[in-house]
Short mmCIF file of C-alpha atoms in Angstrom, two decimals:
data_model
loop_
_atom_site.label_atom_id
_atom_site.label_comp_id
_atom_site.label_asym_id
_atom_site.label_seq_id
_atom_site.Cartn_x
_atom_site.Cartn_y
_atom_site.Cartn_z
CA UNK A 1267 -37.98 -118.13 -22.24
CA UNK A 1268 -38.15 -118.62 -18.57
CA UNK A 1269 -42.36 -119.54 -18.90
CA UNK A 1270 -42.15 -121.18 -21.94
CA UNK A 1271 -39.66 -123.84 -19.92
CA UNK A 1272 -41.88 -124.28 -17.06
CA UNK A 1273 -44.60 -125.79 -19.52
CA UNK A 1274 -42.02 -128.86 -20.59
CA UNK A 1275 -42.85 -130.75 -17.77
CA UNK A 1276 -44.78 -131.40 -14.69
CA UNK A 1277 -43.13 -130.48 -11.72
CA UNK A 1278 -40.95 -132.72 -10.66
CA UNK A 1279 -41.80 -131.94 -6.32
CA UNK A 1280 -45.31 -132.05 -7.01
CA UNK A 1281 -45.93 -134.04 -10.26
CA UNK A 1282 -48.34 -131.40 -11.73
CA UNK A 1283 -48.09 -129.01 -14.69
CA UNK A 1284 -47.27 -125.57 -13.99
CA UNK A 1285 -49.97 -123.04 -14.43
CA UNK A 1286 -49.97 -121.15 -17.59
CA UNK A 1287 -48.98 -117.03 -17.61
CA UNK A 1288 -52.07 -115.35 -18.57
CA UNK A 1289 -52.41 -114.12 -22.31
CA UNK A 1290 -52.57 -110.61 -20.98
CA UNK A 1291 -49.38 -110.63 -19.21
CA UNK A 1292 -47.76 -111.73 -22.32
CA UNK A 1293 -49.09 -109.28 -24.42
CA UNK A 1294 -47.78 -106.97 -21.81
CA UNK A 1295 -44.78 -108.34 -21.92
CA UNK A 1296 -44.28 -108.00 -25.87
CA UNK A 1297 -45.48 -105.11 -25.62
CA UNK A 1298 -42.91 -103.43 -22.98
CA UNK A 1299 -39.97 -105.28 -25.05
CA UNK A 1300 -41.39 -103.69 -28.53
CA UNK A 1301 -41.60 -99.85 -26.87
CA UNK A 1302 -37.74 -100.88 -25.53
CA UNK A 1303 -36.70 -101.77 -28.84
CA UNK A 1304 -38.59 -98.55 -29.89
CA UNK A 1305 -36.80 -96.38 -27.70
CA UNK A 1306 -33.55 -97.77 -28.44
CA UNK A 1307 -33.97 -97.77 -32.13
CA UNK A 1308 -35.03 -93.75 -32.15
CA UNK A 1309 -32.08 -93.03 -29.76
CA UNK A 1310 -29.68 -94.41 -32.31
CA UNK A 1311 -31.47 -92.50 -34.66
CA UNK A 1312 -30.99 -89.45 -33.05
CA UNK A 1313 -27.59 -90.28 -32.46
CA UNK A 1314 -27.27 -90.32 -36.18
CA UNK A 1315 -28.89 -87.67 -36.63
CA UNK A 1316 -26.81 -85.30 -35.00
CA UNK A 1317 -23.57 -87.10 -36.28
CA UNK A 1318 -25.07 -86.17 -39.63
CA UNK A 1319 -25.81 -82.69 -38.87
CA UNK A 1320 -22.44 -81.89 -36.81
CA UNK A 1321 -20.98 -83.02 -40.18
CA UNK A 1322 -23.13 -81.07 -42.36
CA UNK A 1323 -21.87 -78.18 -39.96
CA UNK A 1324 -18.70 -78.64 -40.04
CA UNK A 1325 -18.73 -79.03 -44.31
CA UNK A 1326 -20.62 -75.75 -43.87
CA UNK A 1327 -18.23 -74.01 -41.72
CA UNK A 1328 -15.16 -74.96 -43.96
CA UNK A 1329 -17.14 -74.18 -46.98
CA UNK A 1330 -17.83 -70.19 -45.49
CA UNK A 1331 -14.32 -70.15 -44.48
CA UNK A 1332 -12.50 -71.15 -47.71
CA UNK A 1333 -15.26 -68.41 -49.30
CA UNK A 1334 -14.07 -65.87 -47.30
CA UNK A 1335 -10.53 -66.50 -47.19
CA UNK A 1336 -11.09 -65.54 -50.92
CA UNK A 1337 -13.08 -63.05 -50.48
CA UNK A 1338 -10.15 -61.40 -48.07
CA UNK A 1339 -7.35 -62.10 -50.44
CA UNK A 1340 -9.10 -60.84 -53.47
CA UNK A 1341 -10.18 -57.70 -51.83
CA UNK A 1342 -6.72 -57.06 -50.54
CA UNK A 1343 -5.01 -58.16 -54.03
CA UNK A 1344 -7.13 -55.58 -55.30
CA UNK A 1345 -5.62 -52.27 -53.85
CA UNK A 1346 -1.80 -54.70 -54.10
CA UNK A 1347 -2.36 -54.88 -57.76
CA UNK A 1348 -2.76 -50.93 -57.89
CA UNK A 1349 0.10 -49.79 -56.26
CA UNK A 1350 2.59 -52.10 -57.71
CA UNK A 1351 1.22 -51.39 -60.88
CA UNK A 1352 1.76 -47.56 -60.25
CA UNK A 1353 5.48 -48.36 -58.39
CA UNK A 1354 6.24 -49.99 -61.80
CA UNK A 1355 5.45 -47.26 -63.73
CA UNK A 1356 6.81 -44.76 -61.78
CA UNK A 1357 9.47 -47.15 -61.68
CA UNK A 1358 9.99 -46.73 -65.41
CA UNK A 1359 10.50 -43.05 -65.06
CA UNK A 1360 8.91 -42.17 -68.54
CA UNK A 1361 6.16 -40.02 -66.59
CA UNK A 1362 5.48 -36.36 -66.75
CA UNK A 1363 4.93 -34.31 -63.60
CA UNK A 1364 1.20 -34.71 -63.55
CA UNK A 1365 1.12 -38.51 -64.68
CA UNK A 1366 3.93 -38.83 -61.16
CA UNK A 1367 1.35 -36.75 -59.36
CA UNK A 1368 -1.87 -38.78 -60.06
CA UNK A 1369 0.20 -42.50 -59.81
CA UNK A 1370 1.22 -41.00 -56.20
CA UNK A 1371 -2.56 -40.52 -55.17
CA UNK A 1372 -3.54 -43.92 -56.65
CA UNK A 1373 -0.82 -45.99 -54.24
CA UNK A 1374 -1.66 -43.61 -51.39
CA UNK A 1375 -5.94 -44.12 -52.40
CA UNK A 1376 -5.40 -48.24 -52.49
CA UNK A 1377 -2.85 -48.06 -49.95
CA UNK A 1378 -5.51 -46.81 -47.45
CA UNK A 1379 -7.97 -48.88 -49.19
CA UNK A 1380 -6.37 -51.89 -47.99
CA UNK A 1381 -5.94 -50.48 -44.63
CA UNK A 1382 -9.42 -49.87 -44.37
CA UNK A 1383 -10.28 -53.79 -45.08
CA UNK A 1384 -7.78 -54.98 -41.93
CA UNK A 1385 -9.19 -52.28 -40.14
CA UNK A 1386 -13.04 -53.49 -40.45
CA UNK A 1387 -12.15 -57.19 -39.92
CA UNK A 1388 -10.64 -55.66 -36.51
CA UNK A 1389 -13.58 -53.83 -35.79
CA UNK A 1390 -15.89 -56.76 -36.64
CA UNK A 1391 -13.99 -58.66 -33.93
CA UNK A 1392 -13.64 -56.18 -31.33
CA UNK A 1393 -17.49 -55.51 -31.44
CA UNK A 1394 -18.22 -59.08 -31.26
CA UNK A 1395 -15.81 -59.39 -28.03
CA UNK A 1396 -17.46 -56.41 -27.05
CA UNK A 1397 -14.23 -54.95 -26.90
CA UNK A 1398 -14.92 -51.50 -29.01
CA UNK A 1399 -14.14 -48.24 -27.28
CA UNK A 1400 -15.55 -45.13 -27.67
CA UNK A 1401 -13.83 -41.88 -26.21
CA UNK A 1402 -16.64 -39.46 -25.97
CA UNK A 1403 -16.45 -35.90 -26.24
CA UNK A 1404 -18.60 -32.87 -27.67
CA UNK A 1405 -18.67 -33.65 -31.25
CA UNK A 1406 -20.11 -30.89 -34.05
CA UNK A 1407 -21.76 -33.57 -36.35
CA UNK A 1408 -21.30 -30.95 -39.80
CA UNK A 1409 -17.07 -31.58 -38.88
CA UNK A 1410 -17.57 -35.22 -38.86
CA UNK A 1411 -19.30 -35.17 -42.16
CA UNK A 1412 -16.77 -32.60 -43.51
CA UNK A 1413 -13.86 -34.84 -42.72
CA UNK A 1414 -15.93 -37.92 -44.34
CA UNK A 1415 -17.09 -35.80 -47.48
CA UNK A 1416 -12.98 -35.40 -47.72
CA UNK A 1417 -11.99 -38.91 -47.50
CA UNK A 1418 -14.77 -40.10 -50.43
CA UNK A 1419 -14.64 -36.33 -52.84
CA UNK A 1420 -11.37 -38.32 -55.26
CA UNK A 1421 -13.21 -41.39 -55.43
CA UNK A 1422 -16.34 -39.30 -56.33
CA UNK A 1423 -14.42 -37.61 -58.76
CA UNK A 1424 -13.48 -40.86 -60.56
CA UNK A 1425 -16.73 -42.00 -61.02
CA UNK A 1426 -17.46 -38.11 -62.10
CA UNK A 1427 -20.57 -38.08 -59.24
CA UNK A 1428 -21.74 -35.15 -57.86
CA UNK A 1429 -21.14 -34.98 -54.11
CA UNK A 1430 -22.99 -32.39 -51.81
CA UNK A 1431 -23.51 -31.79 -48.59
CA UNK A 1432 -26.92 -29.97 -47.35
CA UNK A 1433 -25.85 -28.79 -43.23
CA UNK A 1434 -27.38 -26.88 -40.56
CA UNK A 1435 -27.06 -23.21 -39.44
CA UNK A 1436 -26.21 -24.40 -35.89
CA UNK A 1437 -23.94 -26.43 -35.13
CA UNK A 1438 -25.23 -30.19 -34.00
CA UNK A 1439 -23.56 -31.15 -31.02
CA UNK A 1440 -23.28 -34.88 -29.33
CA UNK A 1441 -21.70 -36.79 -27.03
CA UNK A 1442 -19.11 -39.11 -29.11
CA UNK A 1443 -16.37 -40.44 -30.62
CA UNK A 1444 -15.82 -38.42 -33.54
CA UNK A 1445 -13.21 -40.84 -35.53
CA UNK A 1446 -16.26 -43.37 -35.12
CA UNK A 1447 -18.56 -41.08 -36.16
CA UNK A 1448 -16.48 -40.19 -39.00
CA UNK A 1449 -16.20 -44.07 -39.75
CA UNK A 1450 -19.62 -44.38 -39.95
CA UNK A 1451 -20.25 -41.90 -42.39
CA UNK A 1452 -17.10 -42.55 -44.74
CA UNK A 1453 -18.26 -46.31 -44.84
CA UNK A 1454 -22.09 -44.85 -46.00
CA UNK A 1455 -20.40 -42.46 -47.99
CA UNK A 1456 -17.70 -45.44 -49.45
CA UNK A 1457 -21.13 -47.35 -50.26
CA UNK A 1458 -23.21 -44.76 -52.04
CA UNK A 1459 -20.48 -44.32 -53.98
CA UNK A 1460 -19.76 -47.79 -55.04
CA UNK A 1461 -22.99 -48.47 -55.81
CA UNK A 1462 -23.73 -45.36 -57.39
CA UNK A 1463 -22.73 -45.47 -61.44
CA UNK A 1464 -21.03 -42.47 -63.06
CA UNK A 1465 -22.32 -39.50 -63.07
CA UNK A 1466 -24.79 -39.78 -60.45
CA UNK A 1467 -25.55 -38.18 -57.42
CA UNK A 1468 -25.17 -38.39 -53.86
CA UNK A 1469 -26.33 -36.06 -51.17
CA UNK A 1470 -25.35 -35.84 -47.38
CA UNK A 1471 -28.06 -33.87 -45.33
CA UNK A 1472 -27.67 -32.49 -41.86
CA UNK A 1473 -30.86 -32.06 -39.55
CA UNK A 1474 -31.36 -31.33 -36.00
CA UNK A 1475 -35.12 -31.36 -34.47
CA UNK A 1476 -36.02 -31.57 -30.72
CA UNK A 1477 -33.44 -34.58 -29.13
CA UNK A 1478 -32.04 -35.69 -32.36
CA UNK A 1479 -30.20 -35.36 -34.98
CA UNK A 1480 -30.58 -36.96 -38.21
CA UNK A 1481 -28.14 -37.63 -41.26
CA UNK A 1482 -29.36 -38.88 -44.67
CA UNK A 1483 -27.00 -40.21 -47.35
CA UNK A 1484 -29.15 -40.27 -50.34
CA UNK A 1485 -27.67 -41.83 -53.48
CA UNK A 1486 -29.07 -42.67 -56.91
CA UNK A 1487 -27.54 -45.49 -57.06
CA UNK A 1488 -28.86 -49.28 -58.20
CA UNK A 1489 -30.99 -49.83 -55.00
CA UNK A 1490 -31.77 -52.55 -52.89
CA UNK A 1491 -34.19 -55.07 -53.35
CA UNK A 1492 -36.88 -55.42 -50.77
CA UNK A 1493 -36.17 -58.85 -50.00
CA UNK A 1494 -32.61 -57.80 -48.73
CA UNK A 1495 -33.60 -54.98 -47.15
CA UNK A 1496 -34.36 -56.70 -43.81
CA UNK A 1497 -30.56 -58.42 -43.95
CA UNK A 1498 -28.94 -55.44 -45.02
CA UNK A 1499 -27.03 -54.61 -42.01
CA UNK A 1500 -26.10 -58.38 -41.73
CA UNK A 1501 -22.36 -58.76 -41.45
CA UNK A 1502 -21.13 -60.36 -44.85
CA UNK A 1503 -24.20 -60.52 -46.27
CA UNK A 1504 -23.63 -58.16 -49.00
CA UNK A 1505 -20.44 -60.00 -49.78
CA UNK A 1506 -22.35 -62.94 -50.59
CA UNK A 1507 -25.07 -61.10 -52.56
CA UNK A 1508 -25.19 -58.22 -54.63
CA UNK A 1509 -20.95 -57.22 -53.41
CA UNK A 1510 -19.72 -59.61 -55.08
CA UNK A 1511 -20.18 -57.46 -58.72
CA UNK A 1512 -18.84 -54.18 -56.23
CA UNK A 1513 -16.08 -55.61 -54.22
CA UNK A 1514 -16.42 -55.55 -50.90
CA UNK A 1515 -16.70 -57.58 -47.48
CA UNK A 1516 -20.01 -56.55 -46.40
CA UNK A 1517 -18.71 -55.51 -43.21
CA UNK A 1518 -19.38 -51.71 -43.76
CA UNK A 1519 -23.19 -51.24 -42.81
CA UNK A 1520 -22.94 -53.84 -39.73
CA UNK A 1521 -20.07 -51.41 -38.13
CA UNK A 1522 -22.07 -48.50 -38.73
CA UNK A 1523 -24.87 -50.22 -37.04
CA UNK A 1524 -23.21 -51.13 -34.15
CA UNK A 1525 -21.47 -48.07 -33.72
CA UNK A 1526 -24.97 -45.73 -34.11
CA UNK A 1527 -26.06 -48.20 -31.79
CA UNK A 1528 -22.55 -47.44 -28.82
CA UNK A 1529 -23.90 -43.71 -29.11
CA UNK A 1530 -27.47 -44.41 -28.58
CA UNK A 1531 -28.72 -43.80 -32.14
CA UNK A 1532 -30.02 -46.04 -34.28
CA UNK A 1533 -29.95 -46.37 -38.20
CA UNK A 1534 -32.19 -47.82 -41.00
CA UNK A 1535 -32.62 -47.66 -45.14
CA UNK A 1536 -34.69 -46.93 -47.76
CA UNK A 1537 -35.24 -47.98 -51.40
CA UNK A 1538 -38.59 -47.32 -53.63
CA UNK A 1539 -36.31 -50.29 -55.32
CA UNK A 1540 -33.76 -51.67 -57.91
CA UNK A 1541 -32.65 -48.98 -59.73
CA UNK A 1542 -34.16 -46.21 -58.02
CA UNK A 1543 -31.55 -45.34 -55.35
CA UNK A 1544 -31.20 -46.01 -51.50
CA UNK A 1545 -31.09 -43.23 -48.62
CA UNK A 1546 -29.69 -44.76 -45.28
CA UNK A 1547 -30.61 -42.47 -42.32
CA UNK A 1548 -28.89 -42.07 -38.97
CA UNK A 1549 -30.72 -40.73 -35.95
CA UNK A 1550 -28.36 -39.55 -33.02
CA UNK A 1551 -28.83 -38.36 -29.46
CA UNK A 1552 -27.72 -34.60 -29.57
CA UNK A 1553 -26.78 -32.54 -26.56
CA UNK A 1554 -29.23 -30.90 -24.38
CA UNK A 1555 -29.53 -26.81 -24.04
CA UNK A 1556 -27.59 -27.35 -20.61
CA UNK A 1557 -24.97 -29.61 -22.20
CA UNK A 1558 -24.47 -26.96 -25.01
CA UNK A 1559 -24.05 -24.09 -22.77
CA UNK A 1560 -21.53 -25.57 -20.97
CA UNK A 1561 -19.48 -26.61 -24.09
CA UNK A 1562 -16.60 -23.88 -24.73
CA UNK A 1563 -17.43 -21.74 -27.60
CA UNK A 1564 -15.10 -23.02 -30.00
CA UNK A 1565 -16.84 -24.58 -33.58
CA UNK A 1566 -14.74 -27.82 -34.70
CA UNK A 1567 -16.10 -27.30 -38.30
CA UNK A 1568 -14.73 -23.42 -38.33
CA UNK A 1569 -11.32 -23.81 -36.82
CA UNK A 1570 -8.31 -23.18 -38.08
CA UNK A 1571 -6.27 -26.33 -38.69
CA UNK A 1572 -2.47 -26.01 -36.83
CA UNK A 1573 0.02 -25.84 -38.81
CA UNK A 1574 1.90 -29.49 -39.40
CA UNK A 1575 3.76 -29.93 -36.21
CA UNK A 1576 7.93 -30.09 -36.41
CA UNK A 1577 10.72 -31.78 -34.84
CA UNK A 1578 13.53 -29.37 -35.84
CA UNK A 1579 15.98 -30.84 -33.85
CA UNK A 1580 14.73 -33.79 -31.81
CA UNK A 1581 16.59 -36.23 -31.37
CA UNK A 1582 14.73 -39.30 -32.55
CA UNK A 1583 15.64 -43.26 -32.03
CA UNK A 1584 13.97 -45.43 -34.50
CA UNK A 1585 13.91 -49.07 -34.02
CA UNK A 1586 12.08 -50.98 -36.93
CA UNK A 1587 13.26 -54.41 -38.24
CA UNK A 1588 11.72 -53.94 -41.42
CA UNK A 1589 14.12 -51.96 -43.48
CA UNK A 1590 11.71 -50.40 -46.05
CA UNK A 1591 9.21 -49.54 -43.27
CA UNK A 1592 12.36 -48.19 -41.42
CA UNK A 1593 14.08 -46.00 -44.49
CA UNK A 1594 10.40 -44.89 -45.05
CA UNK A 1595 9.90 -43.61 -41.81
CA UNK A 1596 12.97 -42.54 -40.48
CA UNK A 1597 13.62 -40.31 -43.92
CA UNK A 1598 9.91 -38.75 -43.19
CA UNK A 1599 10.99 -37.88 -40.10
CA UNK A 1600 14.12 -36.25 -41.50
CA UNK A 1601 11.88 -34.09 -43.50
CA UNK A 1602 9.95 -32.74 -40.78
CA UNK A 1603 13.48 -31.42 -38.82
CA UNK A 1604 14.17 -34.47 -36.49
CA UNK A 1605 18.13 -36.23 -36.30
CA UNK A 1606 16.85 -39.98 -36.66
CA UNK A 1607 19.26 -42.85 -35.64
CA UNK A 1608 17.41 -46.05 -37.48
CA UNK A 1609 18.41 -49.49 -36.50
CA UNK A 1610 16.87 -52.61 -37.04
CA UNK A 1611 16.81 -54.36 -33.59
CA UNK A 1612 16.38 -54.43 -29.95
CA UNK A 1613 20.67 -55.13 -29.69
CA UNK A 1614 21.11 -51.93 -32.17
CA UNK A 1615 18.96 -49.92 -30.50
CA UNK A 1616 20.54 -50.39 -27.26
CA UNK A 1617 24.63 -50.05 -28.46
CA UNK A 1618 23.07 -46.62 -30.25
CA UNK A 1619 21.65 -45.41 -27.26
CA UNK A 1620 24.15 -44.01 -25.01
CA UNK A 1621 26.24 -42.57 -28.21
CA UNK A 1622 23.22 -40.92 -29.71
CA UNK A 1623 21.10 -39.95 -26.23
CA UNK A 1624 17.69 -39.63 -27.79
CA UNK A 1625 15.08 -36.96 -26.94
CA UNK A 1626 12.28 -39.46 -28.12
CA UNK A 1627 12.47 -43.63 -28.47
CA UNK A 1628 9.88 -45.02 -31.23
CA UNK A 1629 10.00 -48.55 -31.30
CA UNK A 1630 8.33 -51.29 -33.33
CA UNK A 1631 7.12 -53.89 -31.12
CA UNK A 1632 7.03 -57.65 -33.17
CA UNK A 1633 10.60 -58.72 -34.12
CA UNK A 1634 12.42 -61.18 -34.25
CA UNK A 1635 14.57 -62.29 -31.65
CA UNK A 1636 13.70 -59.56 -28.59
CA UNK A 1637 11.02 -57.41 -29.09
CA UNK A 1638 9.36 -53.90 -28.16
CA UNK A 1639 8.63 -55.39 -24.53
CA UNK A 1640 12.14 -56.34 -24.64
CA UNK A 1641 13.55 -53.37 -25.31
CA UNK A 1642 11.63 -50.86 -22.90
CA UNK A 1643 12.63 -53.24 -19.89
CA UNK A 1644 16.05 -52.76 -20.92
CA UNK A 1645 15.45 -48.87 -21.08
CA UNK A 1646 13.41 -48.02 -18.18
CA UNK A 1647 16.10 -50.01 -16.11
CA UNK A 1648 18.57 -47.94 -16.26
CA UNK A 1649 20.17 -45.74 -13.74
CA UNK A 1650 20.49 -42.29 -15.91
CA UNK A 1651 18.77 -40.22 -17.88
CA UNK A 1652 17.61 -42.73 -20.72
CA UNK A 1653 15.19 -44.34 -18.14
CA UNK A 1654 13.22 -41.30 -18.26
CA UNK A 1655 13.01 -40.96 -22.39
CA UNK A 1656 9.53 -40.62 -23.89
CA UNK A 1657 8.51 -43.78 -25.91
CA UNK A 1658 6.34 -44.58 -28.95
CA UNK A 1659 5.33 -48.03 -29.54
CA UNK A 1660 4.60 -49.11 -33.49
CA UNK A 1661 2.68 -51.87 -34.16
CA UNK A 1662 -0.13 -53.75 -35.88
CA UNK A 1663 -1.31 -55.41 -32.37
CA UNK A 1664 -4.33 -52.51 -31.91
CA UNK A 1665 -6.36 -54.38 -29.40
CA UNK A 1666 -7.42 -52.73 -25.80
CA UNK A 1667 -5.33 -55.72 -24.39
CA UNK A 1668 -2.23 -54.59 -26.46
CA UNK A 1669 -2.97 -50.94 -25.60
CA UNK A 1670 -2.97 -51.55 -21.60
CA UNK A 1671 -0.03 -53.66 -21.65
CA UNK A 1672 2.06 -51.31 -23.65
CA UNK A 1673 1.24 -48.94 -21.47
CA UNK A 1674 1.99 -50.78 -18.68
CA UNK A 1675 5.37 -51.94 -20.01
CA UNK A 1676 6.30 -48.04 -20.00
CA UNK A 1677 5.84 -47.08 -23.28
CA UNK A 1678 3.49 -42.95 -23.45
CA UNK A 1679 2.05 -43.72 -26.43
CA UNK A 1680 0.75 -46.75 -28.84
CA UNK A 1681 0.19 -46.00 -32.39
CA UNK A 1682 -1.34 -48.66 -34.59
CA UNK A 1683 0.41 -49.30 -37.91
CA UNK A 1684 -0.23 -47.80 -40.86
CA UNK A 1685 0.16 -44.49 -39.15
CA UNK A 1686 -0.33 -41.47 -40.78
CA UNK A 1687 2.82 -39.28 -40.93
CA UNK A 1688 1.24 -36.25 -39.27
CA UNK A 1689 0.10 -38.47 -36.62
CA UNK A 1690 3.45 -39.49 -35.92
CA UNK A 1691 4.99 -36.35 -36.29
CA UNK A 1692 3.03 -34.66 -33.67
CA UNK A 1693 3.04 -37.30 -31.28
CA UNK A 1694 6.47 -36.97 -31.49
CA UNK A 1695 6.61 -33.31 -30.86
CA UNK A 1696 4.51 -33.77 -28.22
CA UNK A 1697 6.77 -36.00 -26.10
CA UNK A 1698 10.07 -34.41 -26.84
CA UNK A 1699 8.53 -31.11 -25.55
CA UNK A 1700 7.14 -32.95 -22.19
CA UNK A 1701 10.76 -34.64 -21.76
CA UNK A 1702 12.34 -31.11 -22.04
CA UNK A 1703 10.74 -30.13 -19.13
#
């Protein structure tokens, strides 16, 4: 604009015409204004861009969320729909013995089943914090896959598949966490079997060569495509694939991965294809000759299980605001021999205490009003004896975080909810014979 004034006029100092710019420089000029407008036109285009994709994202995200909030829900209405089908029945009281029997073992089969689906989300997150633990000791692989071949034989049986396990002579020893290790076999185990259809057959082999030892779960079940082989191990994969006919979150194979992985091993799967079976192998680290000789001679697989521990006479203080959980409990604990005093809160439990003077305190830990912390503050404060009582903490808080701090609050042990009655029990035993010393 500037030039194109100048060339109006002479100027009016010297009363001559200004000289012209040079065609060149104006060119330039264009030029440098049309990149400018260029630059600033792509910019905004990027800009758009990525407003685009961060909404594409975000429909994404929602869209994987809403799918597996239903995925969750139907999974866990699942194993619901089982056991109040069964409670209804039994409910009716028009059974015979053996009809009472089996509807028993179907609530306590999807009762677990559904445990084992909070449990895995859990894990999933844990692992992904890096936040899984592993307590290592000398583990005889053939007990691990014992305890798994338990877990899986009913729901074998209902499909009417043949289940066998093919061991070793000598005894395959590791360094590990043998409820892991049992995890990761039940959950190859829990997917032969789902996959397998009735009447088939799955094997469980045991081999130990040189520095490893191997396990292969063999099934001949509907196989895997090799396209999805590669993704297998993927978490929720499955669920969006071929699971979604099976049930299923597709969380099983990625925790066995990373848990092979924690103890060094590594794991990987087969198919000649669909149809035609799968066999998923696990390679593990075993002991060396020096590590075995200096393991005590006692074979996990051939000892004698204890006898269920009792608490004839303990003195036991239940605190659970739940009152089915707490009837539940505190009458299972009658069974076993203990004199339970149930209440349902933190106030309760403390006007009970100096009346009832417990041997052992077992306390759930999220209720309403005060809570678990609450309540073992109040306890370890005070002067006499009752500062000194063993404690259990209940609850479904089962991270490392939750662990430490209940531990730190003052409570001996922490034991995640569902627990198993046996587990209870003995813990139990075990502290009321420490606080009679």
């Amino acid at each position: 604009m500037t030039a194109h004034a100048e060339q109006q006029g002479p100027d009016p100092e010297s009363g001559t015409l200004p000289t012209p710019p040079h065609p060149q420089s104006l060119l330039d000029q264009l030029r440098d204004a049309n990149e400018k407008l260029v630059v600033s036109s792509m910019g905004a285009q990027d800009l758009a861009d990525q407003a685009d994709a961060a909404r594409a994202d975000a429909v994404t995200a929602d869209r994987l969320k809403d799918e597996f909030l239903a995925m969750v829900s139907h999974e866990l209405r699942t194993p619901l729909s089982a056991v109040l089908g069964c409670a209804h029945l039994l409910d009716c009281g028009q059974l015979d013995r053996a009809r009472t029997m089996k509807m028993i073992h179907v609530i306590a089969r999807n009762a677990k089943a559904a445990a084992r689906i909070i449990d895995d989300l859990l894990d999933v997150s844990r692992i992904i914090g890096g936040d899984i633990r592993l307590d290592r000791l000398h583990v005889d692989l053939s007990a691990v896959i014992q305890d798994a071949l338990d877990a899986l034989r009913l729901a074998a049986q209902d499909k009417a598949i043949d289940l066998t396990f093919v061991g070793v002579a000598v005894p395959a020893l590791v360094a590990g966490d043998a409820l892991r290790l049992t995890q990761v076999v039940e959950n190859l185990l829990s997917n032969a079997v789902k996959f397998t259809p009735p009447g088939g057959r799955i094997e469980v082999r045991l081999t130990s060569a040189g520095p490893q030892a191997e396990i292969q779960v063999v099934d001949t079940g509907q196989g895997i495509t090799p396209e999805f082989l590669p993704h297998l191990f993927e978490r929720f994969t499955q669920a969006r694939t071929a699971t979604m006919r099976q049930g299923g979150l597709g969380l099983g194979l990625a925790l066995v991965k990373a848990l092979v992985e924690r103890h060094g091993g590594s794991v990987h799967a087969d198919s000649p294809g669909v149809g035609r079976g799968a066999t998923f192998t696990v390679r593990l680290p075993v002991l060396s000759p020096h590590e075995v000789a200096e393991v005590e001679r006692v074979n996990i697989a051939d000892t004698t299980a204890a006898a269920p521990a009792r608490l004839d006479g303990v003195r036991v203080l239940l605190v659970e605001d739940d009152a089915d959980a707490r009837e539940v409990l505190g009458l299972l604990l009658e069974i076993a021999g203990a004199k339970v005093e149930a209440v349902g809160s933190v106030r309760g439990a403390l006007r009970a205490f100096d009346g009832f003077r417990p041997d052992v305190l077992v306390s759930d830990v999220g209720m309403p009003d005060d809570d678990g912390y609450a309540l073992i503050r109040h306890v370890r404060a005070r002067e006499v004896d009752g500062g000194h009582i063993p404690a259990i903490a209940l609850t479904g808080y089962v991270s490392s975080e939750d662990h430490a701090r209940l531990l730190a609050a003052g409570f001996q042990t922490h034991l995640p909810k569902p627990v198993e009655p046996d587990t209870i029990v003995a813990a139990i035993a075990s502290l009321a014979s420490l606080g009679s010393r």
